[in-house]
């Protein structure tokens, strides 16, 4: 055992993440831990008999580490350990970070990227798949880095959306970077495509099978790598809700896509909205607004020529033009304005109709149509609350979305 990397790989293979950190904190380095004796290992609190046995069995552990390093060299897998400069900085602040990460593909500067975790059900609806592909494509076009899994359904659609936008994209795996989530020709090609445009990432060494039990550790790593999490679609019992819980524990903002209340496929994500645990979002433009000033690639994407930007699908404005009376019933606006002789609605007398944030957004829209950036400059509330109010007004048919992420309202308020 010569290089420091070998000792980190040894520690990560003989211990689960929690135990690895107990050992590391006790000895101060993996190298010191490797050369410790059985009595010193037994002085560490919380280790099981099986974990102690694995720590003491240096011979088989050394052979396993040598095989991992050989496999990494053969496959072109890069190893990043806790003490390396290229270890993702965001992970240093989560509760149980991985001691080692394995990367196959391009070298991504994750700390400099506006990385957005995307999660969704494997058995997603056509709507969920469409939204996963659309949001991933738009996020990538606008300079964000989508980080998702490799399962079928929403993960797969998100990967395809990012690749259609030209990448980059990253996939975080519950197994080795060389072990397809589903062992068929399609998934082997998908793994190759992701590696060619971005990176496959795993806290597990090459050859590790994809194990459902690994998701308990993979999920907080997924959200920990990112500045925010978008939960696209999930039923009431879904691992996606565990991803959302991890993001909340790490104080990352959680977003979700509004869906039909009668859809069982969206019961879990709709419940996130109802319980206030997630913010509704209608476009990548809205989601990225709070991060525009913090990441260079987002600023560059925002200033790029707009005609090159792919139109959103489905296009809400086209639907409104086709059936304006169905989308914004005149009666809905009349109800808000009932009993008033003036052409304007007095918001001070409409407390039961609009929240304070909704009132602020409606007032900010009065000069005419406005972009989300212009609205953010006009209102005196946090951007995430402004976007939530704007989304809810849009869902009620009181605000119309125009091309280029601009908005307007027909309501005249004071």
mmCIF file of C-alpha atoms in Angstrom:
data_model
loop_
_atom_site.group_PDB
_atom_site.id
_atom_site.type_symbol
_atom_site.label_atom_id
_atom_site.label_comp_id
_atom_site.label_asym_id
_atom_site.label_seq_id
_atom_site.Cartn_x
_atom_site.Cartn_y
_atom_site.Cartn_z
ATOM 1 C CA UNK A 1 0.000 0.000 0.000
ATOM 2 C CA UNK A 2 2.005 2.981 -1.225
ATOM 3 C CA UNK A 3 -0.145 5.943 -2.235
ATOM 4 C CA UNK A 4 -2.531 7.808 0.049
ATOM 5 C CA UNK A 5 -5.350 7.116 -2.428
ATOM 6 C CA UNK A 6 -5.008 3.404 -1.726
ATOM 7 C CA UNK A 7 -5.661 3.936 1.971
ATOM 8 C CA UNK A 8 -8.807 5.949 1.261
ATOM 9 C CA UNK A 9 -10.061 3.232 -1.093
ATOM 10 C CA UNK A 10 -9.287 0.626 1.572
ATOM 11 C CA UNK A 11 -11.252 2.533 4.212
ATOM 12 C CA UNK A 12 -14.262 3.006 1.906
ATOM 13 C CA UNK A 13 -14.384 -0.687 0.979
ATOM 14 C CA UNK A 14 -14.012 -2.253 4.449
ATOM 15 C CA UNK A 15 -16.491 0.119 6.134
ATOM 16 C CA UNK A 16 -19.886 1.566 5.345
ATOM 17 C CA UNK A 17 -19.874 5.412 5.228
ATOM 18 C CA UNK A 18 -20.863 5.913 8.876
ATOM 19 C CA UNK A 19 -18.225 3.477 10.136
ATOM 20 C CA UNK A 20 -15.576 4.907 7.806
ATOM 21 C CA UNK A 21 -15.967 8.324 9.390
ATOM 22 C CA UNK A 22 -15.776 6.858 12.902
ATOM 23 C CA UNK A 23 -12.485 5.232 11.983
ATOM 24 C CA UNK A 24 -11.133 8.328 10.252
ATOM 25 C CA UNK A 25 -11.955 10.627 13.170
ATOM 26 C CA UNK A 26 -10.394 8.212 15.645
ATOM 27 C CA UNK A 27 -7.057 7.907 13.802
ATOM 28 C CA UNK A 28 -6.900 11.197 11.875
ATOM 29 C CA UNK A 29 -5.902 9.562 8.575
ATOM 30 C CA UNK A 30 -6.725 6.372 6.651
ATOM 31 C CA UNK A 31 -3.054 5.431 6.497
ATOM 32 C CA UNK A 32 -2.739 5.479 10.295
ATOM 33 C CA UNK A 33 -5.960 3.471 10.493
ATOM 34 C CA UNK A 34 -4.603 0.858 8.086
ATOM 35 C CA UNK A 35 -1.524 0.160 10.197
ATOM 36 C CA UNK A 36 -3.447 0.026 13.502
ATOM 37 C CA UNK A 37 -3.876 -3.252 15.351
ATOM 38 C CA UNK A 38 -6.997 -5.077 16.512
ATOM 39 C CA UNK A 39 -6.910 -3.543 20.001
ATOM 40 C CA UNK A 40 -6.946 -0.042 18.562
ATOM 41 C CA UNK A 41 -9.938 -0.868 16.346
ATOM 42 C CA UNK A 42 -11.853 -2.217 19.333
ATOM 43 C CA UNK A 43 -11.389 1.106 21.110
ATOM 44 C CA UNK A 44 -13.644 2.780 18.506
ATOM 45 C CA UNK A 45 -17.237 3.029 19.680
ATOM 46 C CA UNK A 46 -20.116 1.876 17.507
ATOM 47 C CA UNK A 47 -18.334 -0.645 15.268
ATOM 48 C CA UNK A 48 -19.980 -4.046 14.772
ATOM 49 C CA UNK A 49 -18.164 -7.356 14.984
ATOM 50 C CA UNK A 50 -18.378 -7.699 11.192
ATOM 51 C CA UNK A 51 -16.863 -4.244 10.663
ATOM 52 C CA UNK A 52 -14.040 -5.022 13.088
ATOM 53 C CA UNK A 53 -13.320 -8.282 11.277
ATOM 54 C CA UNK A 54 -13.099 -6.508 7.916
ATOM 55 C CA UNK A 55 -10.755 -3.862 9.342
ATOM 56 C CA UNK A 56 -8.471 -6.554 10.734
ATOM 57 C CA UNK A 57 -8.363 -8.678 7.569
ATOM 58 C CA UNK A 58 -5.629 -6.680 5.806
ATOM 59 C CA UNK A 59 -4.671 -9.428 3.359
ATOM 60 C CA UNK A 60 -7.988 -9.808 1.537
ATOM 61 C CA UNK A 61 -8.667 -6.067 1.772
ATOM 62 C CA UNK A 62 -5.348 -5.282 0.094
ATOM 63 C CA UNK A 63 -6.123 -7.651 -2.771
ATOM 64 C CA UNK A 64 -9.549 -6.021 -3.211
ATOM 65 C CA UNK A 65 -8.032 -2.531 -3.283
ATOM 66 C CA UNK A 66 -5.409 -3.556 -5.849
ATOM 67 C CA UNK A 67 -8.187 -4.965 -8.052
ATOM 68 C CA UNK A 68 -10.200 -1.731 -7.759
ATOM 69 C CA UNK A 69 -7.193 0.381 -8.724
ATOM 70 C CA UNK A 70 -6.433 -1.906 -11.661
ATOM 71 C CA UNK A 71 -10.060 -1.700 -12.845
ATOM 72 C CA UNK A 72 -10.048 2.102 -12.556
ATOM 73 C CA UNK A 73 -6.892 2.365 -14.638
ATOM 74 C CA UNK A 74 -8.266 -0.010 -17.262
ATOM 75 C CA UNK A 75 -11.616 1.778 -17.536
ATOM 76 C CA UNK A 76 -10.265 5.332 -17.267
ATOM 77 C CA UNK A 77 -12.067 5.959 -13.970
ATOM 78 C CA UNK A 78 -10.831 8.912 -11.919
ATOM 79 C CA UNK A 79 -10.741 8.549 -8.121
ATOM 80 C CA UNK A 80 -11.423 11.599 -5.949
ATOM 81 C CA UNK A 81 -10.832 11.212 -2.211
ATOM 82 C CA UNK A 82 -11.858 13.413 0.698
ATOM 83 C CA UNK A 83 -8.429 15.037 0.881
ATOM 84 C CA UNK A 84 -8.105 15.770 -2.860
ATOM 85 C CA UNK A 85 -8.464 19.297 -4.211
ATOM 86 C CA UNK A 86 -11.019 18.174 -6.816
ATOM 87 C CA UNK A 87 -13.346 16.610 -4.234
ATOM 88 C CA UNK A 88 -16.767 18.377 -4.614
ATOM 89 C CA UNK A 89 -16.818 21.155 -2.035
ATOM 90 C CA UNK A 90 -20.586 21.030 -1.494
ATOM 91 C CA UNK A 91 -20.320 17.468 -0.220
ATOM 92 C CA UNK A 92 -17.989 18.519 2.586
ATOM 93 C CA UNK A 93 -20.985 20.089 4.337
ATOM 94 C CA UNK A 94 -23.444 17.181 4.280
ATOM 95 C CA UNK A 95 -23.954 14.882 7.251
ATOM 96 C CA UNK A 96 -22.204 11.733 5.938
ATOM 97 C CA UNK A 97 -20.185 12.560 2.822
ATOM 98 C CA UNK A 98 -18.580 9.769 0.807
ATOM 99 C CA UNK A 99 -14.882 9.316 1.563
ATOM 100 C CA UNK A 100 -14.238 8.388 -2.096
ATOM 101 C CA UNK A 101 -15.979 9.177 -5.401
ATOM 102 C CA UNK A 102 -15.408 7.470 -8.753
ATOM 103 C CA UNK A 103 -15.805 9.460 -12.003
ATOM 104 C CA UNK A 104 -16.028 8.136 -15.566
ATOM 105 C CA UNK A 105 -16.166 10.682 -18.382
ATOM 106 C CA UNK A 106 -15.324 14.350 -18.389
ATOM 107 C CA UNK A 107 -13.839 16.255 -15.473
ATOM 108 C CA UNK A 108 -16.663 18.495 -14.245
ATOM 109 C CA UNK A 109 -15.961 21.454 -11.971
ATOM 110 C CA UNK A 110 -19.001 20.712 -9.846
ATOM 111 C CA UNK A 111 -18.359 23.530 -7.367
ATOM 112 C CA UNK A 112 -18.519 26.090 -10.174
ATOM 113 C CA UNK A 113 -21.705 24.715 -11.721
ATOM 114 C CA UNK A 114 -25.313 25.571 -10.943
ATOM 115 C CA UNK A 115 -26.058 21.885 -10.458
ATOM 116 C CA UNK A 116 -29.738 20.913 -10.239
ATOM 117 C CA UNK A 117 -30.699 17.465 -8.963
ATOM 118 C CA UNK A 118 -33.633 15.943 -10.836
ATOM 119 C CA UNK A 119 -35.682 13.052 -9.465
ATOM 120 C CA UNK A 120 -38.837 11.358 -10.652
ATOM 121 C CA UNK A 121 -40.700 8.090 -10.650
ATOM 122 C CA UNK A 122 -39.556 5.111 -12.714
ATOM 123 C CA UNK A 123 -43.194 4.272 -13.523
ATOM 124 C CA UNK A 124 -43.933 7.807 -14.603
ATOM 125 C CA UNK A 125 -46.871 8.993 -16.679
ATOM 126 C CA UNK A 126 -46.471 10.408 -20.178
ATOM 127 C CA UNK A 127 -46.803 13.853 -18.591
ATOM 128 C CA UNK A 128 -44.045 13.141 -16.070
ATOM 129 C CA UNK A 129 -41.699 11.872 -18.750
ATOM 130 C CA UNK A 130 -42.426 14.895 -20.936
ATOM 131 C CA UNK A 131 -41.786 17.326 -18.070
ATOM 132 C CA UNK A 132 -38.545 15.593 -17.083
ATOM 133 C CA UNK A 133 -37.226 15.817 -20.639
ATOM 134 C CA UNK A 134 -38.416 19.407 -21.098
ATOM 135 C CA UNK A 135 -37.042 20.812 -17.840
ATOM 136 C CA UNK A 136 -33.727 19.009 -18.237
ATOM 137 C CA UNK A 137 -33.350 20.301 -21.780
ATOM 138 C CA UNK A 138 -34.214 23.880 -20.784
ATOM 139 C CA UNK A 139 -31.982 23.825 -17.693
ATOM 140 C CA UNK A 140 -29.052 22.606 -19.786
ATOM 141 C CA UNK A 141 -29.691 25.160 -22.525
ATOM 142 C CA UNK A 142 -29.613 27.921 -19.933
ATOM 143 C CA UNK A 143 -26.290 26.868 -18.447
ATOM 144 C CA UNK A 144 -27.241 24.620 -15.536
ATOM 145 C CA UNK A 145 -25.826 21.146 -14.931
ATOM 146 C CA UNK A 146 -28.493 18.472 -14.513
ATOM 147 C CA UNK A 147 -27.544 15.702 -12.080
ATOM 148 C CA UNK A 148 -29.870 12.705 -11.980
ATOM 149 C CA UNK A 149 -29.903 8.917 -11.747
ATOM 150 C CA UNK A 150 -29.856 6.199 -14.392
ATOM 151 C CA UNK A 151 -33.176 4.453 -13.737
ATOM 152 C CA UNK A 152 -35.896 4.202 -16.370
ATOM 153 C CA UNK A 153 -38.707 6.749 -16.410
ATOM 154 C CA UNK A 154 -38.000 10.313 -15.316
ATOM 155 C CA UNK A 155 -34.233 9.801 -14.803
ATOM 156 C CA UNK A 156 -33.842 8.448 -18.312
ATOM 157 C CA UNK A 157 -35.969 11.265 -19.780
ATOM 158 C CA UNK A 158 -33.889 13.867 -17.917
ATOM 159 C CA UNK A 159 -30.663 12.419 -19.307
ATOM 160 C CA UNK A 160 -32.089 12.448 -22.828
ATOM 161 C CA UNK A 161 -33.277 16.052 -22.443
ATOM 162 C CA UNK A 162 -29.857 17.248 -21.288
ATOM 163 C CA UNK A 163 -28.092 15.381 -24.080
ATOM 164 C CA UNK A 164 -30.476 16.801 -26.687
ATOM 165 C CA UNK A 165 -29.418 20.222 -25.464
ATOM 166 C CA UNK A 166 -25.774 19.273 -25.992
ATOM 167 C CA UNK A 167 -24.885 18.547 -22.353
ATOM 168 C CA UNK A 168 -23.038 18.423 -20.074
ATOM 169 C CA UNK A 169 -24.954 16.091 -17.764
ATOM 170 C CA UNK A 170 -24.069 13.950 -14.759
ATOM 171 C CA UNK A 171 -25.553 10.717 -13.448
ATOM 172 C CA UNK A 172 -25.074 9.566 -9.858
ATOM 173 C CA UNK A 173 -25.245 5.797 -9.522
ATOM 174 C CA UNK A 174 -26.081 3.263 -6.772
ATOM 175 C CA UNK A 175 -23.465 0.893 -8.213
ATOM 176 C CA UNK A 176 -20.213 0.946 -10.142
ATOM 177 C CA UNK A 177 -19.819 3.339 -13.074
ATOM 178 C CA UNK A 178 -19.255 0.296 -15.299
ATOM 179 C CA UNK A 179 -22.398 -1.584 -14.226
ATOM 180 C CA UNK A 180 -25.506 -0.552 -16.244
ATOM 181 C CA UNK A 181 -28.616 -0.043 -14.132
ATOM 182 C CA UNK A 182 -30.394 -2.435 -16.475
ATOM 183 C CA UNK A 183 -28.114 -4.875 -18.260
ATOM 184 C CA UNK A 184 -29.182 -4.484 -21.877
ATOM 185 C CA UNK A 185 -27.782 -2.923 -25.032
ATOM 186 C CA UNK A 186 -29.867 0.240 -24.674
ATOM 187 C CA UNK A 187 -28.570 1.051 -21.197
ATOM 188 C CA UNK A 188 -24.982 0.244 -22.149
ATOM 189 C CA UNK A 189 -25.275 2.816 -24.953
ATOM 190 C CA UNK A 190 -26.911 5.298 -22.584
ATOM 191 C CA UNK A 191 -24.029 4.942 -20.105
ATOM 192 C CA UNK A 192 -21.568 5.566 -22.940
ATOM 193 C CA UNK A 193 -23.478 8.628 -24.169
ATOM 194 C CA UNK A 194 -23.590 10.185 -20.691
ATOM 195 C CA UNK A 195 -19.872 9.600 -20.175
ATOM 196 C CA UNK A 196 -19.077 11.146 -23.577
ATOM 197 C CA UNK A 197 -21.026 14.346 -22.784
ATOM 198 C CA UNK A 198 -20.580 14.554 -19.027
ATOM 199 C CA UNK A 199 -19.790 12.137 -16.235
ATOM 200 C CA UNK A 200 -20.938 8.989 -14.475
ATOM 201 C CA UNK A 201 -20.350 9.360 -10.730
ATOM 202 C CA UNK A 202 -20.537 6.805 -7.929
ATOM 203 C CA UNK A 203 -19.463 6.441 -4.303
ATOM 204 C CA UNK A 204 -18.982 2.729 -5.092
ATOM 205 C CA UNK A 205 -16.006 1.191 -6.941
ATOM 206 C CA UNK A 206 -16.225 -0.366 -10.412
ATOM 207 C CA UNK A 207 -17.918 -3.740 -10.468
ATOM 208 C CA UNK A 208 -20.315 -2.917 -7.605
ATOM 209 C CA UNK A 209 -23.855 -4.168 -8.420
ATOM 210 C CA UNK A 210 -26.720 -1.684 -8.368
ATOM 211 C CA UNK A 211 -28.291 -2.433 -5.002
ATOM 212 C CA UNK A 212 -31.571 -0.914 -3.803
ATOM 213 C CA UNK A 213 -30.038 -0.569 -0.322
ATOM 214 C CA UNK A 214 -27.420 1.786 -1.766
ATOM 215 C CA UNK A 215 -30.048 4.476 -2.429
ATOM 216 C CA UNK A 216 -30.124 5.357 1.275
ATOM 217 C CA UNK A 217 -26.589 6.676 0.905
ATOM 218 C CA UNK A 218 -26.772 7.743 -2.747
ATOM 219 C CA UNK A 219 -29.761 10.083 -2.306
ATOM 220 C CA UNK A 220 -28.103 12.568 0.107
ATOM 221 C CA UNK A 221 -25.020 12.557 -2.127
ATOM 222 C CA UNK A 222 -27.245 13.421 -5.123
ATOM 223 C CA UNK A 223 -28.848 16.391 -3.384
ATOM 224 C CA UNK A 224 -25.605 17.357 -1.655
ATOM 225 C CA UNK A 225 -23.839 17.830 -5.001
ATOM 226 C CA UNK A 226 -26.501 20.325 -6.107
ATOM 227 C CA UNK A 227 -27.801 23.778 -5.179
ATOM 228 C CA UNK A 228 -31.459 22.780 -5.617
ATOM 229 C CA UNK A 229 -33.615 19.733 -6.328
ATOM 230 C CA UNK A 230 -36.465 19.385 -8.831
ATOM 231 C CA UNK A 231 -38.896 16.548 -8.084
ATOM 232 C CA UNK A 232 -40.745 16.029 -11.350
ATOM 233 C CA UNK A 233 -43.387 13.413 -10.549
ATOM 234 C CA UNK A 234 -43.939 10.846 -7.812
ATOM 235 C CA UNK A 235 -46.832 8.849 -6.319
ATOM 236 C CA UNK A 236 -47.615 8.966 -2.610
ATOM 237 C CA UNK A 237 -45.107 6.190 -1.830
ATOM 238 C CA UNK A 238 -41.902 6.846 -3.732
ATOM 239 C CA UNK A 239 -38.153 7.099 -3.290
ATOM 240 C CA UNK A 240 -38.446 10.551 -4.880
ATOM 241 C CA UNK A 241 -39.944 11.815 -1.620
ATOM 242 C CA UNK A 242 -36.841 10.533 0.182
ATOM 243 C CA UNK A 243 -34.733 12.589 -2.217
ATOM 244 C CA UNK A 244 -36.839 15.647 -1.344
ATOM 245 C CA UNK A 245 -36.368 14.951 2.378
ATOM 246 C CA UNK A 246 -32.584 14.756 1.904
ATOM 247 C CA UNK A 247 -32.572 18.125 0.127
ATOM 248 C CA UNK A 248 -34.647 19.686 2.901
ATOM 249 C CA UNK A 249 -32.301 18.300 5.569
ATOM 250 C CA UNK A 250 -29.405 19.905 3.692
ATOM 251 C CA UNK A 251 -31.313 23.221 3.423
ATOM 252 C CA UNK A 252 -31.501 23.000 -0.374
ATOM 253 C CA UNK A 253 -34.599 24.417 -2.057
ATOM 254 C CA UNK A 254 -36.977 21.788 -3.423
ATOM 255 C CA UNK A 255 -39.085 22.507 -6.515
ATOM 256 C CA UNK A 256 -41.755 20.442 -8.176
ATOM 257 C CA UNK A 257 -43.907 20.544 -11.291
ATOM 258 C CA UNK A 258 -47.640 21.102 -10.657
ATOM 259 C CA UNK A 259 -49.840 18.308 -11.980
ATOM 260 C CA UNK A 260 -53.440 17.158 -12.249
ATOM 261 C CA UNK A 261 -54.926 16.612 -8.785
ATOM 262 C CA UNK A 262 -56.586 13.393 -9.944
ATOM 263 C CA UNK A 263 -53.306 11.853 -11.119
ATOM 264 C CA UNK A 264 -52.094 9.107 -8.777
ATOM 265 C CA UNK A 265 -48.668 9.362 -10.433
ATOM 266 C CA UNK A 266 -48.316 12.906 -9.027
ATOM 267 C CA UNK A 267 -49.933 12.418 -5.609
ATOM 268 C CA UNK A 268 -46.579 12.580 -3.806
ATOM 269 C CA UNK A 269 -45.233 15.662 -5.556
ATOM 270 C CA UNK A 270 -48.599 17.437 -5.263
ATOM 271 C CA UNK A 271 -48.496 16.716 -1.528
ATOM 272 C CA UNK A 272 -45.046 18.362 -1.349
ATOM 273 C CA UNK A 273 -46.695 21.510 -2.724
ATOM 274 C CA UNK A 274 -49.682 21.356 -0.370
ATOM 275 C CA UNK A 275 -47.483 20.860 2.687
ATOM 276 C CA UNK A 276 -45.194 23.756 1.743
ATOM 277 C CA UNK A 277 -42.165 21.483 1.393
ATOM 278 C CA UNK A 278 -41.626 22.378 -2.279
ATOM 279 C CA UNK A 279 -42.117 25.405 -4.497
ATOM 280 C CA UNK A 280 -44.083 25.110 -7.752
ATOM 281 C CA UNK A 281 -42.165 25.903 -10.919
ATOM 282 C CA UNK A 282 -43.393 26.288 -14.489
ATOM 283 C CA UNK A 283 -40.121 26.689 -16.394
ATOM 284 C CA UNK A 284 -36.374 26.384 -16.120
ATOM 285 C CA UNK A 285 -36.185 30.180 -16.348
ATOM 286 C CA UNK A 286 -38.157 30.499 -13.112
ATOM 287 C CA UNK A 287 -36.143 27.860 -11.300
ATOM 288 C CA UNK A 288 -32.788 29.417 -12.216
ATOM 289 C CA UNK A 289 -33.680 33.039 -11.432
ATOM 290 C CA UNK A 290 -32.391 32.964 -7.808
ATOM 291 C CA UNK A 291 -29.015 31.652 -9.021
ATOM 292 C CA UNK A 292 -28.387 33.902 -12.048
ATOM 293 C CA UNK A 293 -25.932 36.209 -10.279
ATOM 294 C CA UNK A 294 -23.924 33.390 -8.683
ATOM 295 C CA UNK A 295 -22.838 31.271 -11.651
ATOM 296 C CA UNK A 296 -20.949 32.439 -14.735
ATOM 297 C CA UNK A 297 -22.412 29.867 -17.103
ATOM 298 C CA UNK A 298 -25.955 30.926 -16.194
ATOM 299 C CA UNK A 299 -25.181 34.573 -16.864
ATOM 300 C CA UNK A 300 -23.625 33.678 -20.211
ATOM 301 C CA UNK A 301 -26.610 31.535 -21.177
ATOM 302 C CA UNK A 302 -29.033 34.285 -20.170
ATOM 303 C CA UNK A 303 -27.329 36.737 -22.539
ATOM 304 C CA UNK A 304 -27.249 34.312 -25.474
ATOM 305 C CA UNK A 305 -29.461 35.089 -28.526
ATOM 306 C CA UNK A 306 -33.016 34.032 -27.714
ATOM 307 C CA UNK A 307 -33.965 32.601 -31.143
ATOM 308 C CA UNK A 308 -31.567 29.701 -30.542
ATOM 309 C CA UNK A 309 -33.501 28.670 -27.455
ATOM 310 C CA UNK A 310 -35.824 25.731 -28.039
ATOM 311 C CA UNK A 311 -39.491 26.609 -27.477
ATOM 312 C CA UNK A 312 -41.099 25.054 -24.397
ATOM 313 C CA UNK A 313 -43.402 22.112 -24.954
ATOM 314 C CA UNK A 314 -46.299 22.095 -24.442
ATOM 315 C CA UNK A 315 -46.685 25.804 -25.180
ATOM 316 C CA UNK A 316 -49.177 27.320 -22.716
ATOM 317 C CA UNK A 317 -49.607 30.511 -24.709
ATOM 318 C CA UNK A 318 -50.627 28.593 -27.812
ATOM 319 C CA UNK A 319 -53.299 26.807 -25.803
ATOM 320 C CA UNK A 320 -54.625 30.099 -24.526
ATOM 321 C CA UNK A 321 -54.877 31.568 -28.012
ATOM 322 C CA UNK A 322 -56.747 28.484 -29.200
ATOM 323 C CA UNK A 323 -59.317 28.600 -26.402
ATOM 324 C CA UNK A 324 -59.065 31.823 -24.369
ATOM 325 C CA UNK A 325 -62.510 31.379 -22.871
ATOM 326 C CA UNK A 326 -61.555 27.930 -21.539
ATOM 327 C CA UNK A 327 -58.259 28.991 -19.952
ATOM 328 C CA UNK A 328 -59.270 32.352 -18.468
ATOM 329 C CA UNK A 329 -63.041 32.357 -17.991
ATOM 330 C CA UNK A 330 -64.415 35.886 -17.882
ATOM 331 C CA UNK A 331 -66.458 34.910 -14.846
ATOM 332 C CA UNK A 332 -63.315 34.185 -12.842
ATOM 333 C CA UNK A 333 -62.109 37.772 -13.275
ATOM 334 C CA UNK A 334 -65.565 39.168 -12.637
ATOM 335 C CA UNK A 335 -65.789 37.332 -9.364
ATOM 336 C CA UNK A 336 -62.671 39.049 -8.101
ATOM 337 C CA UNK A 337 -64.020 42.410 -9.247
ATOM 338 C CA UNK A 338 -67.582 41.935 -8.033
ATOM 339 C CA UNK A 339 -69.316 44.843 -6.367
ATOM 340 C CA UNK A 340 -66.881 47.462 -7.661
ATOM 341 C CA UNK A 341 -67.799 50.301 -9.974
ATOM 342 C CA UNK A 342 -64.176 51.173 -10.749
ATOM 343 C CA UNK A 343 -62.197 49.598 -13.567
ATOM 344 C CA UNK A 344 -59.543 48.776 -10.944
ATOM 345 C CA UNK A 345 -59.578 46.188 -8.172
ATOM 346 C CA UNK A 346 -58.614 47.639 -4.800
ATOM 347 C CA UNK A 347 -56.195 45.040 -3.425
ATOM 348 C CA UNK A 348 -56.540 46.468 0.078
ATOM 349 C CA UNK A 349 -60.131 45.243 0.070
ATOM 350 C CA UNK A 350 -59.248 41.857 -1.441
ATOM 351 C CA UNK A 351 -57.225 40.268 1.353
ATOM 352 C CA UNK A 352 -59.301 37.102 1.206
ATOM 353 C CA UNK A 353 -58.690 36.751 -2.543
ATOM 354 C CA UNK A 354 -54.949 37.404 -2.824
ATOM 355 C CA UNK A 355 -52.031 36.785 -0.483
ATOM 356 C CA UNK A 356 -49.577 39.615 0.228
ATOM 357 C CA UNK A 357 -47.073 38.090 -2.189
ATOM 358 C CA UNK A 358 -49.712 37.735 -4.919
ATOM 359 C CA UNK A 359 -50.711 41.352 -4.433
ATOM 360 C CA UNK A 360 -47.089 42.421 -4.784
ATOM 361 C CA UNK A 361 -46.743 40.494 -8.046
ATOM 362 C CA UNK A 362 -49.995 41.853 -9.483
ATOM 363 C CA UNK A 363 -48.957 45.421 -8.675
ATOM 364 C CA UNK A 364 -45.553 44.852 -10.245
ATOM 365 C CA UNK A 365 -47.237 43.658 -13.459
ATOM 366 C CA UNK A 366 -49.350 46.802 -13.841
ATOM 367 C CA UNK A 367 -46.977 48.755 -16.109
ATOM 368 C CA UNK A 368 -47.535 46.001 -18.689
ATOM 369 C CA UNK A 369 -45.827 42.720 -19.370
ATOM 370 C CA UNK A 370 -42.593 41.960 -17.514
ATOM 371 C CA UNK A 371 -39.864 39.314 -17.406
ATOM 372 C CA UNK A 372 -39.095 37.422 -14.232
ATOM 373 C CA UNK A 373 -35.925 39.493 -13.777
ATOM 374 C CA UNK A 374 -37.924 42.736 -14.098
ATOM 375 C CA UNK A 375 -40.494 41.488 -11.595
ATOM 376 C CA UNK A 376 -37.756 40.549 -9.128
ATOM 377 C CA UNK A 377 -36.445 44.125 -9.314
ATOM 378 C CA UNK A 378 -39.917 45.590 -8.718
ATOM 379 C CA UNK A 379 -41.075 43.522 -5.736
ATOM 380 C CA UNK A 380 -39.712 43.715 -2.218
ATOM 381 C CA UNK A 381 -39.956 39.986 -1.424
ATOM 382 C CA UNK A 382 -37.511 37.075 -1.843
ATOM 383 C CA UNK A 383 -37.260 35.669 -5.343
ATOM 384 C CA UNK A 384 -38.460 32.177 -4.382
ATOM 385 C CA UNK A 385 -41.642 33.609 -2.812
ATOM 386 C CA UNK A 386 -42.190 35.820 -5.845
ATOM 387 C CA UNK A 387 -41.885 32.820 -8.188
ATOM 388 C CA UNK A 388 -44.284 30.788 -6.044
ATOM 389 C CA UNK A 389 -46.885 33.588 -6.100
ATOM 390 C CA UNK A 390 -46.443 34.060 -9.861
ATOM 391 C CA UNK A 391 -46.913 30.350 -10.468
ATOM 392 C CA UNK A 392 -50.090 30.182 -8.368
ATOM 393 C CA UNK A 393 -51.547 33.233 -10.160
ATOM 394 C CA UNK A 394 -50.752 31.560 -13.476
ATOM 395 C CA UNK A 395 -52.468 28.344 -12.386
ATOM 396 C CA UNK A 396 -55.571 30.339 -11.418
ATOM 397 C CA UNK A 397 -55.674 31.854 -14.910
ATOM 398 C CA UNK A 398 -55.007 35.394 -13.651
ATOM 399 C CA UNK A 399 -51.541 35.755 -15.155
ATOM 400 C CA UNK A 400 -50.555 34.764 -18.684
ATOM 401 C CA UNK A 401 -47.108 33.480 -19.656
ATOM 402 C CA UNK A 402 -45.728 34.924 -22.880
ATOM 403 C CA UNK A 403 -42.799 33.687 -25.004
ATOM 404 C CA UNK A 404 -39.393 34.415 -23.521
ATOM 405 C CA UNK A 405 -40.558 33.843 -19.907
ATOM 406 C CA UNK A 406 -42.477 37.110 -19.820
ATOM 407 C CA UNK A 407 -45.772 37.534 -17.994
ATOM 408 C CA UNK A 408 -48.803 39.815 -18.101
ATOM 409 C CA UNK A 409 -52.196 40.136 -16.435
ATOM 410 C CA UNK A 410 -55.492 41.521 -17.662
ATOM 411 C CA UNK A 411 -56.422 42.475 -14.101
ATOM 412 C CA UNK A 412 -56.150 46.176 -13.345
ATOM 413 C CA UNK A 413 -55.315 46.644 -9.701
ATOM 414 C CA UNK A 414 -54.393 49.452 -7.347
#
